[in-house]
Structure formats: structure tokens, C-alpha cells
Coordinates of C-alpha atoms in Angstrom, one line a residue:
M1 CA -21.0 -6.8 58.5
F2 CA -18.4 -7.9 55.7
T3 CA -15.1 -6.6 56.5
T4 CA -11.6 -6.4 54.0
R5 CA -9.6 -8.3 57.0
P6 CA -10.3 -9.7 60.1
E7 CA -10.3 -7.7 63.4
I8 CA -7.5 -9.0 65.3
L9 CA -7.9 -10.9 68.3
G10 CA -5.4 -12.1 71.1
T11 CA -4.2 -12.0 74.9
F12 CA -0.4 -11.3 74.3
G13 CA -0.3 -8.2 72.6
V14 CA -1.1 -6.3 69.5
V15 CA 0.2 -3.7 67.5
T16 CA -0.9 -1.8 64.5
S17 CA 0.7 0.7 62.3
T18 CA 0.6 2.3 58.9
H19 CA 3.3 -0.1 57.6
W20 CA 3.7 -3.8 58.1
L21 CA 7.2 -3.7 58.7
A22 CA 6.5 -0.9 61.8
S23 CA 4.0 -3.5 63.2
S24 CA 5.6 -6.5 62.9
S25 CA 9.2 -4.7 64.5
G26 CA 6.7 -3.7 67.2
M27 CA 5.6 -7.1 67.8
A28 CA 8.6 -8.7 67.9
M29 CA 9.6 -6.3 70.8
L30 CA 6.8 -8.0 72.7
E31 CA 8.1 -11.4 71.8
R32 CA 11.3 -10.6 73.1
G33 CA 9.7 -9.7 76.7
G34 CA 9.2 -5.9 76.0
N35 CA 6.0 -4.4 76.5
A36 CA 3.9 -1.7 74.4
F37 CA 6.3 1.3 75.1
D38 CA 9.3 -0.9 73.7
A39 CA 7.0 -2.4 70.8
A40 CA 6.0 1.8 70.1
V41 CA 9.4 2.8 69.9
A42 CA 10.4 0.2 67.9
A43 CA 7.8 0.5 65.4
G44 CA 8.4 4.4 65.6
F45 CA 11.9 4.2 64.2
V46 CA 11.4 1.1 61.3
L47 CA 8.5 3.8 60.0
Q48 CA 11.3 6.6 59.5
V49 CA 13.0 4.2 57.4
V50 CA 10.2 2.5 55.3
E51 CA 7.7 5.9 55.1
P52 CA 10.6 8.5 54.4
H53 CA 7.9 10.6 52.3
L54 CA 5.4 10.3 55.7
V55 CA 8.0 10.8 58.4
G56 CA 12.1 11.0 59.5
P57 CA 14.1 11.4 62.4
G58 CA 14.0 15.3 61.9
G59 CA 10.6 15.2 62.5
E60 CA 8.1 15.5 65.8
V61 CA 6.0 13.1 67.9
P62 CA 3.0 13.5 69.9
I63 CA 2.2 10.6 72.3
V64 CA -0.5 9.9 74.6
F65 CA -0.5 6.7 76.9
H66 CA -1.6 4.7 79.6
S67 CA 1.0 3.1 81.8
A68 CA -0.4 -0.3 83.8
R69 CA 2.6 0.1 86.6
T70 CA 1.2 3.8 87.7
G71 CA -2.2 3.7 86.7
E72 CA -1.4 7.2 85.0
T73 CA -2.6 8.3 81.3
K74 CA -0.2 11.2 80.2
V75 CA 0.9 13.0 76.9
L76 CA 4.5 13.2 76.1
C77 CA 5.0 16.3 73.9
G78 CA 7.7 15.5 71.1
Q79 CA 6.8 18.7 69.5
G80 CA 9.8 20.8 68.9
T81 CA 9.8 24.5 69.3
A82 CA 10.5 27.6 67.4
P83 CA 14.2 28.4 67.2
K84 CA 15.9 31.3 68.8
G85 CA 16.1 33.1 65.3
A86 CA 12.3 32.4 64.2
T87 CA 11.3 35.7 64.6
I88 CA 8.7 37.6 62.9
A89 CA 10.8 40.1 61.8
H90 CA 13.4 37.7 60.4
Y91 CA 10.9 36.3 58.2
T92 CA 8.8 39.4 57.0
G93 CA 12.8 40.6 56.1
E94 CA 13.0 37.6 54.0
G95 CA 10.2 39.1 51.9
L96 CA 7.7 36.3 53.2
S97 CA 3.9 37.0 54.5
L98 CA 3.7 33.1 55.1
I99 CA 6.2 30.7 55.9
P100 CA 6.7 28.3 53.2
G101 CA 6.2 24.6 53.6
N102 CA 9.2 23.3 52.5
G103 CA 12.8 24.1 52.6
L104 CA 14.9 25.0 55.8
L105 CA 13.1 28.1 57.0
A106 CA 9.9 26.3 58.0
T107 CA 12.1 23.9 60.6
V108 CA 11.7 23.7 64.5
I109 CA 13.6 22.0 67.0
P110 CA 13.2 18.3 66.1
G111 CA 11.2 16.6 68.8
A112 CA 10.5 13.1 67.9
F113 CA 14.2 11.1 69.0
D114 CA 13.6 12.9 72.7
A115 CA 10.3 11.7 73.1
W116 CA 10.9 8.4 71.9
M117 CA 14.1 8.3 74.0
T118 CA 12.0 9.7 77.1
L119 CA 9.2 7.1 76.5
L120 CA 11.7 4.2 76.3
R121 CA 13.6 5.1 79.8
D122 CA 10.7 5.8 81.7
H123 CA 8.4 3.1 80.7
G124 CA 9.7 0.4 78.5
T125 CA 12.3 -2.8 79.4
L126 CA 14.7 -3.6 76.6
P127 CA 18.1 -1.8 75.9
L128 CA 18.4 0.7 73.5
A129 CA 20.4 -1.4 71.0
D130 CA 17.3 -4.0 70.6
V131 CA 14.8 -1.4 70.4
L132 CA 16.8 0.2 67.4
A133 CA 18.0 -2.9 65.9
P134 CA 15.2 -3.2 63.2
A135 CA 15.1 0.4 61.9
I136 CA 19.0 0.1 61.7
H137 CA 18.5 -3.4 59.9
Y138 CA 16.1 -2.2 57.1
A139 CA 18.2 1.3 56.8
E140 CA 21.4 -0.5 56.5
N141 CA 20.3 -4.1 54.4
G142 CA 17.3 -2.3 52.6
H143 CA 13.3 -2.5 52.6
P144 CA 10.9 -3.1 50.1
L145 CA 10.6 0.5 48.5
L146 CA 6.7 1.6 48.5
P147 CA 5.3 2.4 45.1
R148 CA 3.9 5.4 46.6
V149 CA 7.5 6.2 48.0
A150 CA 9.1 5.7 44.2
N151 CA 6.4 7.9 42.7
T152 CA 7.3 10.7 44.9
I153 CA 10.8 10.6 44.3
A154 CA 9.9 10.4 40.5
G155 CA 7.8 13.6 40.6
L156 CA 10.7 15.0 42.4
K157 CA 13.7 14.0 40.5
D158 CA 13.8 17.3 38.5
F159 CA 13.2 19.4 41.0
F160 CA 16.4 17.8 43.6
E161 CA 18.9 17.7 40.8
R162 CA 18.1 21.3 39.8
E163 CA 18.0 22.6 43.5
W164 CA 18.4 20.1 46.3
P165 CA 21.7 18.0 45.3
T166 CA 22.2 16.4 48.8
S167 CA 18.5 14.8 48.0
A168 CA 18.8 13.9 44.7
A169 CA 22.3 12.0 45.6
A170 CA 20.3 10.0 48.1
F171 CA 17.2 9.5 46.1
V172 CA 18.5 9.6 42.8
P173 CA 21.8 8.7 42.6
G174 CA 23.5 8.9 39.2
G175 CA 19.9 10.2 37.6
R176 CA 18.7 6.4 38.4
L177 CA 15.1 6.6 39.9
P178 CA 14.8 3.4 42.6
E179 CA 12.2 0.8 41.5
A180 CA 8.9 0.3 43.4
R181 CA 8.9 -3.0 45.6
G182 CA 12.9 -3.0 45.3
L183 CA 15.3 -2.9 47.6
F184 CA 16.2 0.8 49.0
R185 CA 18.9 1.3 51.3
N186 CA 19.6 4.7 53.7
E187 CA 23.2 3.4 55.3
A188 CA 24.0 7.0 56.1
L189 CA 21.1 7.0 58.7
A190 CA 22.1 3.4 60.1
G191 CA 25.4 5.2 60.5
T192 CA 24.0 7.9 62.4
W193 CA 21.8 5.2 64.6
R194 CA 25.0 3.2 65.2
R195 CA 27.3 6.2 66.0
I196 CA 24.5 7.1 68.8
L197 CA 24.7 3.7 69.9
Q198 CA 28.2 3.5 70.4
E199 CA 28.8 7.0 72.1
A200 CA 25.8 6.2 74.4
G201 CA 27.0 2.6 74.9
S202 CA 30.9 4.0 76.0
A203 CA 28.9 5.7 79.0
G204 CA 28.2 2.5 80.6
G205 CA 25.7 2.5 83.5
S206 CA 22.4 1.8 83.4
R207 CA 20.2 1.2 80.5
E208 CA 18.3 4.2 81.6
A209 CA 21.7 6.0 81.6
Q210 CA 22.7 4.8 78.3
I211 CA 19.3 6.2 76.6
D212 CA 20.0 9.8 78.5
K213 CA 23.4 9.5 77.0
A214 CA 21.9 8.9 73.5
R215 CA 19.5 12.2 73.7
D216 CA 22.7 14.0 74.9
V217 CA 24.3 12.6 71.4
F218 CA 21.6 14.0 69.3
Y219 CA 20.6 17.3 71.0
R220 CA 24.4 18.4 72.2
G221 CA 26.2 16.3 70.0
F222 CA 27.4 15.5 66.4
V223 CA 23.7 15.6 65.4
A224 CA 23.0 18.8 66.3
E225 CA 26.3 20.3 65.3
E226 CA 25.5 18.9 61.7
I227 CA 22.0 20.1 61.7
E228 CA 23.4 23.8 62.3
R229 CA 26.2 23.4 59.9
F230 CA 23.7 22.1 57.0
A231 CA 21.0 24.8 57.9
S232 CA 23.7 27.9 58.0
A233 CA 25.7 27.1 55.1
N234 CA 22.8 26.3 52.4
A235 CA 20.0 28.6 51.1
V236 CA 17.7 26.5 49.5
M237 CA 14.9 27.0 47.5
D238 CA 11.6 26.8 49.0
E239 CA 7.9 27.3 48.2
S240 CA 7.9 30.8 48.2
G241 CA 9.9 30.9 44.9
T242 CA 13.5 31.9 46.7
R243 CA 16.2 30.5 48.5
H244 CA 16.6 30.9 52.2
R245 CA 19.3 29.2 54.9
G246 CA 17.5 27.8 58.3
V247 CA 17.8 29.6 61.5
I248 CA 17.9 26.4 63.7
T249 CA 21.4 26.3 65.8
A250 CA 22.9 23.8 68.0
D251 CA 22.4 25.8 70.8
D252 CA 18.3 25.4 69.9
M253 CA 19.1 21.9 70.1
A254 CA 20.9 21.7 73.6
G255 CA 18.2 24.1 75.4
W256 CA 14.8 21.6 74.4
Q257 CA 13.7 18.2 75.7
A258 CA 10.8 16.2 75.4
T259 CA 7.9 17.2 78.3
Y260 CA 5.2 15.4 80.0
E261 CA 1.8 16.8 80.4
E262 CA -1.4 16.0 81.5
P263 CA -4.0 15.1 79.0
L264 CA -7.0 17.0 77.9
S265 CA -10.1 14.9 78.3
Y266 CA -13.7 14.9 77.9
D267 CA -16.6 12.6 79.2
Y268 CA -19.2 11.4 76.4
H269 CA -21.4 9.1 77.5
N270 CA -19.8 5.7 79.0
Y271 CA -16.1 7.0 77.4
T272 CA -13.5 9.2 78.6
V273 CA -11.5 10.3 75.4
S274 CA -7.8 11.9 76.4
K275 CA -6.0 14.3 73.9
I276 CA -3.2 16.9 73.5
G277 CA -4.0 20.2 74.6
P278 CA -4.1 23.0 72.1
W279 CA -0.7 23.2 71.0
G280 CA -2.2 20.7 68.5
Q281 CA -5.8 20.1 67.6
G282 CA -6.8 17.4 69.7
P283 CA -9.1 19.8 71.4
V284 CA -11.6 19.8 68.1
F285 CA -12.3 16.1 68.9
L286 CA -13.5 16.9 72.3
Q287 CA -15.5 19.8 70.9
T288 CA -17.2 18.0 68.3
L289 CA -18.0 15.5 71.2
A290 CA -19.5 18.2 73.4
L291 CA -21.5 19.4 70.4
L292 CA -23.1 15.8 69.4
K293 CA -23.3 14.9 73.1
G294 CA -27.3 16.3 72.9
I295 CA -27.7 14.5 69.5
D296 CA -29.1 10.9 69.0
L297 CA -26.7 9.2 66.7
A298 CA -27.7 6.4 67.5
A299 CA -30.6 6.4 65.5
M300 CA -28.9 7.8 62.6
D301 CA -27.8 5.3 59.9
T302 CA -24.0 5.2 59.7
T303 CA -23.7 6.1 56.0
G304 CA -26.9 8.0 55.7
P305 CA -27.1 11.7 55.2
D306 CA -28.2 12.8 58.5
F307 CA -25.2 11.0 60.1
V308 CA -22.7 12.7 57.7
H309 CA -24.4 15.8 57.6
V310 CA -24.7 16.4 61.4
L311 CA -21.0 15.5 62.1
T312 CA -19.7 17.7 59.4
E313 CA -21.8 20.5 60.6
A314 CA -20.4 20.4 64.1
M315 CA -16.7 19.8 63.2
K316 CA -16.9 23.0 60.9
L317 CA -17.7 24.7 64.3
A318 CA -14.7 23.4 66.2
F319 CA -12.4 23.8 63.4
A320 CA -13.5 27.5 63.3
D321 CA -12.6 27.7 67.0
R322 CA -9.6 25.9 66.3
E323 CA -8.4 28.8 64.1
F324 CA -9.6 31.6 66.4
Y325 CA -8.3 30.4 69.7
Y326 CA -6.0 27.4 69.6
G327 CA -2.0 28.2 70.5
D328 CA 1.0 26.9 72.5
P329 CA -0.6 27.7 76.5
N330 CA 3.0 28.0 77.5
Q331 CA 2.9 31.0 75.9
V332 CA -0.4 32.2 75.1
D333 CA -3.9 31.9 76.9
V334 CA -6.3 29.7 75.3
P335 CA -10.0 29.4 77.0
V336 CA -10.3 25.5 76.8
E337 CA -12.6 25.6 79.3
T338 CA -15.1 27.4 77.9
L339 CA -14.3 25.9 74.5
L340 CA -15.3 22.6 76.1
S341 CA -18.0 23.7 78.4
D342 CA -21.4 22.1 78.2
A343 CA -22.8 26.0 78.2
Y344 CA -20.8 26.8 75.4
N345 CA -21.7 24.0 73.0
D346 CA -25.5 23.9 74.0
E347 CA -25.4 27.5 72.2
R348 CA -22.9 27.0 69.5
R349 CA -25.1 23.2 68.8
K350 CA -28.0 25.7 68.0
L351 CA -26.0 26.9 64.7
I352 CA -26.4 23.1 63.2
G353 CA -29.1 23.8 61.1
D354 CA -30.8 21.6 57.7
R355 CA -28.2 23.3 55.2
A356 CA -24.7 22.8 54.7
S357 CA -22.7 26.5 56.2
L358 CA -20.7 28.2 53.8
E359 CA -19.3 30.5 56.8
L360 CA -16.6 30.3 58.9
R361 CA -18.6 30.7 62.1
P362 CA -16.1 30.6 65.4
G363 CA -17.7 31.5 68.9
T364 CA -17.1 34.9 70.4
I365 CA -15.8 34.6 73.9
P366 CA -15.8 37.6 76.6
G367 CA -11.9 39.0 77.0
Y368 CA -11.4 37.6 73.6
E369 CA -12.7 40.6 71.7
D370 CA -9.4 42.2 70.2
Q371 CA -8.2 38.6 69.6
H372 CA -11.0 37.4 67.5
G373 CA -11.1 40.9 65.5
R374 CA -7.0 40.2 64.4
V375 CA -7.8 36.8 63.7
A376 CA -10.6 37.6 61.2
A377 CA -8.8 40.3 59.4
V378 CA -6.0 38.0 58.6
L379 CA -8.1 35.2 57.5
D380 CA -10.3 37.7 55.3
R381 CA -6.8 39.1 53.6
L382 CA -5.9 35.8 52.9
S383 CA -8.8 34.4 51.3
R384 CA -8.6 37.6 49.1
I385 CA -4.9 36.7 48.1
S386 CA -4.9 33.0 47.9
G387 CA -8.7 32.4 46.6
A388 CA -10.0 28.9 47.5
N389 CA -8.5 26.7 45.5
A390 CA -4.5 26.3 46.1
A391 CA -3.1 23.2 47.1
S392 CA -1.8 22.4 50.7
S393 CA 1.3 20.9 51.7
E394 CA 0.1 18.4 53.7
P395 CA -3.0 16.8 52.2
T396 CA -5.1 14.1 53.0
M397 CA -4.2 10.6 51.6
A398 CA -7.2 11.0 49.6
D399 CA -5.5 13.7 47.9
M400 CA -2.6 12.3 46.7
R401 CA -2.7 13.9 42.9
S402 CA 0.4 15.5 43.4
A403 CA 3.5 13.4 44.4
R404 CA 5.3 16.0 46.0
R405 CA 3.0 16.2 49.3
G406 CA 3.8 14.4 52.6
D407 CA 1.6 13.4 55.1
T408 CA 2.1 11.1 58.7
V409 CA 1.9 8.0 59.9
H410 CA 0.4 6.2 63.2
I411 CA 1.4 3.6 65.7
D412 CA -1.2 2.1 68.4
A413 CA 0.4 -0.7 70.8
V414 CA -1.7 -2.7 73.9
D415 CA -0.1 -5.3 75.9
A416 CA -1.3 -8.0 78.3
E417 CA -0.8 -5.8 81.4
G418 CA -2.7 -2.9 79.9
N419 CA -0.5 -0.6 78.8
M420 CA -1.2 1.0 76.0
V421 CA 0.4 3.6 73.3
A422 CA -0.9 6.0 70.9
A423 CA 1.6 8.1 68.8
M424 CA 1.4 10.2 65.7
P425 CA 4.9 10.6 64.1
S426 CA 5.5 13.3 61.5
G427 CA 8.1 15.8 59.7
G428 CA 10.9 15.3 57.9
W429 CA 9.7 14.1 54.4
L430 CA 11.8 13.5 52.1
Q431 CA 9.9 16.4 50.0
S432 CA 10.1 18.8 52.7
S433 CA 13.6 19.6 53.0
P434 CA 17.0 18.6 51.7
M435 CA 18.6 15.1 52.8
I436 CA 21.6 16.4 55.3
P437 CA 24.3 13.8 53.7
A438 CA 26.1 13.4 57.3
L439 CA 22.9 12.2 58.9
G440 CA 20.9 10.4 56.1
F441 CA 17.8 12.6 57.0
M442 CA 15.7 15.6 56.4
L443 CA 14.5 18.5 58.8
N444 CA 10.7 19.3 59.7
T445 CA 8.8 21.9 58.1
R446 CA 6.2 22.5 61.5
A447 CA 6.7 25.9 61.5
Q448 CA 4.7 26.3 58.5
M449 CA 1.9 26.5 61.0
F450 CA 2.8 29.9 62.4
W451 CA 1.5 33.2 61.4
L452 CA 3.7 35.7 60.8
E453 CA 1.2 38.6 62.0
P454 CA 1.8 39.6 65.2
G455 CA -1.0 39.0 68.4
L456 CA -2.5 35.7 67.3
P457 CA -2.6 32.7 69.3
A458 CA -0.5 30.9 66.6
S459 CA 2.0 33.8 65.6
L460 CA 5.5 32.9 65.3
A461 CA 7.4 33.3 68.1
P462 CA 11.1 31.6 69.4
G463 CA 10.1 28.9 72.1
R464 CA 6.5 28.4 70.9
R465 CA 5.2 25.5 69.7
P466 CA 3.7 25.3 66.5
R467 CA -0.4 24.3 66.6
T468 CA 0.1 21.0 64.9
T469 CA -2.4 18.7 63.7
L470 CA -0.8 15.8 65.0
T471 CA -3.5 14.0 67.4
P472 CA -3.5 10.5 69.2
S473 CA -6.2 9.4 71.3
L474 CA -6.8 7.4 73.9
A475 CA -10.0 6.2 75.2
H476 CA -11.4 5.0 78.8
K477 CA -14.3 3.0 78.7
D478 CA -16.6 2.5 82.1
G479 CA -13.4 4.2 84.1
K480 CA -11.1 1.6 82.5
P481 CA -8.1 2.2 80.0
Y482 CA -9.8 0.9 76.7
M483 CA -8.7 1.8 73.4
V484 CA -5.8 3.6 71.3
F485 CA -6.6 5.0 68.1
G486 CA -5.4 7.3 65.1
T487 CA -4.6 8.3 61.5
P488 CA -2.7 10.3 59.4
G489 CA -4.1 13.1 57.4
G490 CA -3.4 16.8 58.4
D491 CA -6.2 18.6 59.2
Q492 CA -8.4 15.5 58.4
Q493 CA -6.7 13.6 61.5
E494 CA -9.7 14.3 63.7
Q495 CA -12.2 14.1 61.2
W496 CA -11.6 10.2 60.4
Q497 CA -11.0 9.6 64.1
L498 CA -14.1 11.1 65.0
Q499 CA -16.6 8.9 62.3
F500 CA -14.3 5.7 63.7
F501 CA -15.2 6.6 67.0
L502 CA -18.5 7.5 66.7
R503 CA -19.7 4.3 64.8
H504 CA -17.8 2.2 67.2
V505 CA -19.3 3.8 70.2
H506 CA -22.7 4.4 68.9
H507 CA -23.3 1.3 66.6
G508 CA -21.6 -1.4 68.3
L509 CA -19.2 -1.9 65.2
N510 CA -15.7 -3.7 65.9
L511 CA -12.8 -1.6 65.4
Q512 CA -12.0 -3.3 61.8
E513 CA -16.0 -2.9 60.7
A514 CA -15.7 0.9 62.0
I515 CA -12.7 1.2 60.0
D516 CA -13.9 -0.3 56.7
L517 CA -17.1 2.0 56.4
P518 CA -17.0 5.0 53.8
M519 CA -15.3 7.8 55.2
W520 CA -15.8 11.8 54.1
H521 CA -13.9 15.0 55.5
T522 CA -14.0 18.8 54.6
A523 CA -11.8 21.4 53.8
H524 CA -14.0 24.0 55.0
F525 CA -11.9 25.8 57.3
P526 CA -8.8 26.9 56.4
S527 CA -6.0 24.8 55.9
S528 CA -3.2 24.3 58.8
F529 CA -0.4 23.8 55.6
F530 CA 1.0 26.5 53.3
P531 CA -0.6 28.3 51.4
R532 CA -3.3 28.2 54.3
D533 CA -6.5 28.1 51.7
R534 CA -10.0 27.2 52.6
K535 CA -12.8 25.9 50.5
P536 CA -16.6 26.7 51.9
G537 CA -18.6 23.9 52.2
H538 CA -16.6 21.4 50.6
L539 CA -17.0 17.8 51.2
A540 CA -14.8 15.1 50.2
I541 CA -16.8 11.8 50.3
E542 CA -16.1 8.3 49.1
E543 CA -18.3 7.3 46.2
S544 CA -19.2 3.9 48.3
F545 CA -21.6 5.8 50.1
P546 CA -25.1 4.9 49.1
D547 CA -26.1 7.3 46.1
G548 CA -29.2 8.6 48.1
T549 CA -26.9 9.9 51.0
L550 CA -24.5 11.4 48.2
R551 CA -28.2 13.3 46.3
D552 CA -29.3 14.6 49.7
L553 CA -26.0 16.1 50.9
E554 CA -25.6 17.9 47.6
A555 CA -29.2 19.1 48.2
R556 CA -28.4 20.5 51.3
G557 CA -25.6 22.3 49.9
H558 CA -22.5 20.3 50.3
R559 CA -20.1 20.9 47.7
L560 CA -19.2 17.6 46.9
D561 CA -16.0 16.2 45.7
V562 CA -16.8 12.5 45.1
M563 CA -13.7 10.3 45.8
P564 CA -13.1 6.4 44.5
K565 CA -13.5 4.0 46.7
W566 CA -11.2 2.9 50.0
S567 CA -9.4 6.7 49.5
I568 CA -10.1 8.5 52.4
G569 CA -8.6 7.9 55.9
R570 CA -5.8 5.6 57.1
M571 CA -7.2 4.7 60.5
V572 CA -5.6 2.2 62.5
A573 CA -6.7 1.2 66.2
A574 CA -6.2 -1.0 69.2
A575 CA -8.3 -2.0 72.3
R576 CA -8.4 -4.1 75.6
D577 CA -11.5 -5.4 76.9
Q578 CA -12.0 -5.4 81.0
N579 CA -11.6 -9.1 80.3
G580 CA -8.1 -9.2 78.9
L581 CA -9.3 -9.5 75.4
L582 CA -7.1 -7.6 72.8
H583 CA -8.4 -6.1 69.4
A584 CA -6.7 -4.4 66.7
A585 CA -7.5 -3.3 63.3
A586 CA -5.9 -1.6 60.2
T587 CA -7.4 0.4 57.2
P588 CA -7.1 -1.6 54.1
R589 CA -7.0 2.0 52.2
L590 CA -3.3 2.3 50.3
M591 CA -2.7 -1.1 51.1
Q592 CA -0.1 -0.9 53.6
A593 CA -1.2 -0.7 57.1
Y594 CA -1.6 -3.9 58.9
A595 CA -2.4 -5.2 62.7
V596 CA -0.4 -8.2 64.0
G597 CA -1.0 -9.6 67.3
R598 CA -1.3 -12.9 69.3

């Protein structure tokens, strides 16, 4: 079939991400003799510079990877937890019923830096200075500003000047808007990284010792001190319509570190897919596979109404269970084994009918009846207060009607030895929180995914991870590590990844072909982002689907939101065949994601 660009093929190494400068910087690490881990870390830091509307150093990153050296597939959790002062009593005492989607109250401990450093220390090979060099270069000397970033800043100019003066000074100095495709610098951020490198280098010793010293500088040194100073000293306007100070402290930072975990995995035909646990939405992907396992998807047209309808209805069921059962398994009991079991999903599959469901239909699990009732009551109250049409704070890339919304980025890297990494960095967007001028970056707003009602699996609590939407993927094929993939998009991440994966698995499409086909998603279930709205029966779908498919879906009761061509999804993927041939691909949507390799 026709594709917008070729699937990249090679034997040395491949890197693919949501920005060409990040992909090229990752590839440069491979050319220097580094491995896929070095490449992913370098790309991750470059993305913090070149896509500041989507990710920043104050954000978070879950990573799923396979190490050729150890033969293990692991998850590295770079999702920070709620600070000690982040209690329901404090937030409700501030007059809040939902945690706002921007400002300082929604900040959790920034987890990305420690996760990247841990990955580099344990699995990379290059010195820290080499890996940070591309990001420092672009921050210090400038990078071509994406038109979308320039538009985002333009849409926020008045707000920044009125409410967030430190952001105004950084992004619209003297009232001047930055030019699209013009050089844009963040010298304060470059200075932060240079100081970290200087203090880390003073420790001497091995590369590992210096990386550990960098972690210490960030979480127990000047970075943590500046974060506490800024959050406690500034009451800033947020989406609640009032001003609040943050609750994060240097002590919170000092007590946190990234952790390794076993992935959740599910066998689907001759594939095994590995995802993060129920502190994210990764199990939604696996449960949808369990729901679809008994359905002949291979017999369906990949752009036909049956394929879209069945997959959408299955996802509605899995996402409903997300709302009622997911949370941080370190603090709450999540019935993951039941949710992924054949017996449970065999019964749930019977709910997939010929018509589009307009109801939120979670499953009932013995022993969780009281929790089920509490969640249902909160969602019912919310639906009556907010209605079904409010705008969320992290939309799909297909719904960029407001320049004030953020999203996410993604990186995949595979090398000749068979190391493979999928990382989903996010948070700390320029529109999420005011700039900390001494550091050159913003804080995250991931706490907006908590509820302020007690007794729910995702209720706010100190030391608890928010139920993130970030969800990278790694698949084995015939028992061998095969592919890493992912996409930004908030609640749409699993939906777009599933479409890509199932088209690849059942219809033999290569990575680029599966990415280029028309895509869709639903907002039928509650959003993970402020103000937590839902749109029953909603189906956003690209107009490039056949007219007959669109008419059929509408006749089945789907409430279509027909979107322009090439507007939904930001998929990237990389793979390694058993014979060592490497593959990589990237979406043409938004004209900035690229795969590189040789």
C-alpha cells in the first residue's frame, strides 16, 4: 500500500520519536558507540528543549525496556508521587472539589530526571556529559521553534503577562512573541544542566558515581531547593479561578527515587505485550486484547465499520474498568488478575453488541462492591455538575482548537544487540505551570488525575502515584523481544496504539503502513484531566475513512466527530526481527515526528 514515507530498515540501530532533532540526537549516541539506552536518554532530554509545550524537566516518564545483556524486560517508573502536604483536607480547605489542571497545586514530585539517570547508569555506556550535550546545545544555542509552540505561546501571552510573569519573561520577553521556525533559546535551562554536570564531575570516580551525584544534585541539592522556594513563595492563578501556592518541598524531593518493576504482560496469539501496571492505563491495552481474543479481527477490513465498532466497544468496557479499579498498587488493592482473566473477559465480551453503547459499563468484581458504589456516585455527581462538553487539559493532538492545552512525547530505540526502549515522557509543559526562572523549567500537573473524595482507588494521598495516562509498549513475538511503540495523546494513547498493533498483527502491515492508515478514538469514558468530562457515544474519526464506514458507524449509534485527514494520532514504533533486521516508523501527522536509522 502507499505510505507517506518509507519504513526505515537497517542493521546498526534505529531511533524514532515525535521530533526529528530528538531522533537524530539519539542516533548520534549510537554512532558514538553507545547503545539504545544512551540514545533514548539523549533523545528524552532534547525533547524537553524542542517540545516545551509537551514535556519538560519537571515532568515524568514511564519506561518499558528489554536488556540484551540480562535478557530481562522491565518497567522503570519515573512517575513521581504526591507530596506530603498533598492531602484531601488541604485541597478541599482551599475550596476545591477537583484538582485544577494547571498551576502549582497539581504538582507531584518530578520523576523524569531520576528515571533517565537510573536508566543511563544501569544500562547505558556513555558518559553523562556526552548524553546531555545535544540538549544543552539546543537550549544554549537555539533550536528552530515549532509553529505549534509559537502558536501556544501566542495564545497564552496575555495570561502570562497578567498572571505568570516569570513565564512572560521567558517566552514573551518585552512583550515580543517568538517567531515560528526562528531560533529559540532557553539559556537558564542550559545553565541548570551545566551546573549539574559540574557538581557531578566534582565527585570524581566512575561514570556511575558521577550519574549518582547528578541525581543527588537534582533531588537533594540546588534544584530541589529552588523548586520548594518557588512553589512556597508564589500563589499563582490556576483553572479553579483562584490563586494557590504549591505544597511540594525539598524534603519531598529528597525522599523519592525511580524504581524498577515487573511489567504486566498478556499473551495475544503469538505475541506477548508488556505494559506498566495499574498506576497507569497500561492494563487497558491488555484487557482490550483479552476482550478481542475471541473475535476474528483478521477477517475484518482495517478501515471498515466492523473493525472500528468492535474495537471501540471493547475499549469502552476496558476504560470503564479503569475508572472503577485502577490506582497505585503500592497503596490500594487493584484486582488486575481478575481484570485480565479469560473468565472475566469472556463475560464482558458478551456486552459488545451491534449498537454503540451510550452507558459507562464497568464490571462487578466480588469484594469490590462498596468501592464500585463510591466511584459510581462520584462520577454521577461530576456528570451533573460539569455536563458532557467541557474541555480537558490534555487533549488529543486531533483536538488542538485551544493552543493552551498540552500533551506528551514518545521515544523508541533499538540497537543491533537487541536492546530496546520505549519511553513516554510528559509533564512540565510551558502552559501547565509558571516558569521557575532560576532553573529554566516548569513543574508538572499530574496530580489533577487524583480525586478529592476519600476511599476511591485514585483518591489523593501523600506518597501515592497518580493514575497516569502515560503508557509505552513493548511486544515479544514468538517468545523473542520484537517491538517497542507508543503515542502521545492522553486518554487516547491506548486507543491509537491498539489500532496500530492490531493492524500490524492481523493484517500484515509494516510499521509505516499501520501508522499511516486512518485513525479514530472515543471520549465516551471520563477524561483523566480537569474537568474530568465524558462524551457518551463519542467517536472522533478521520474523514479519510470510506464514506460507507462513516455512514454505517453513525447508523449504529456512534456520535461522530469527523476530523480532518492526518489529524489523529502521533504513533512511532521500532522493531527487530529474529534475523537482526531493524525497522522504524513515525507518523506524518503534525509533520515533525521522524524515524532514523541505518
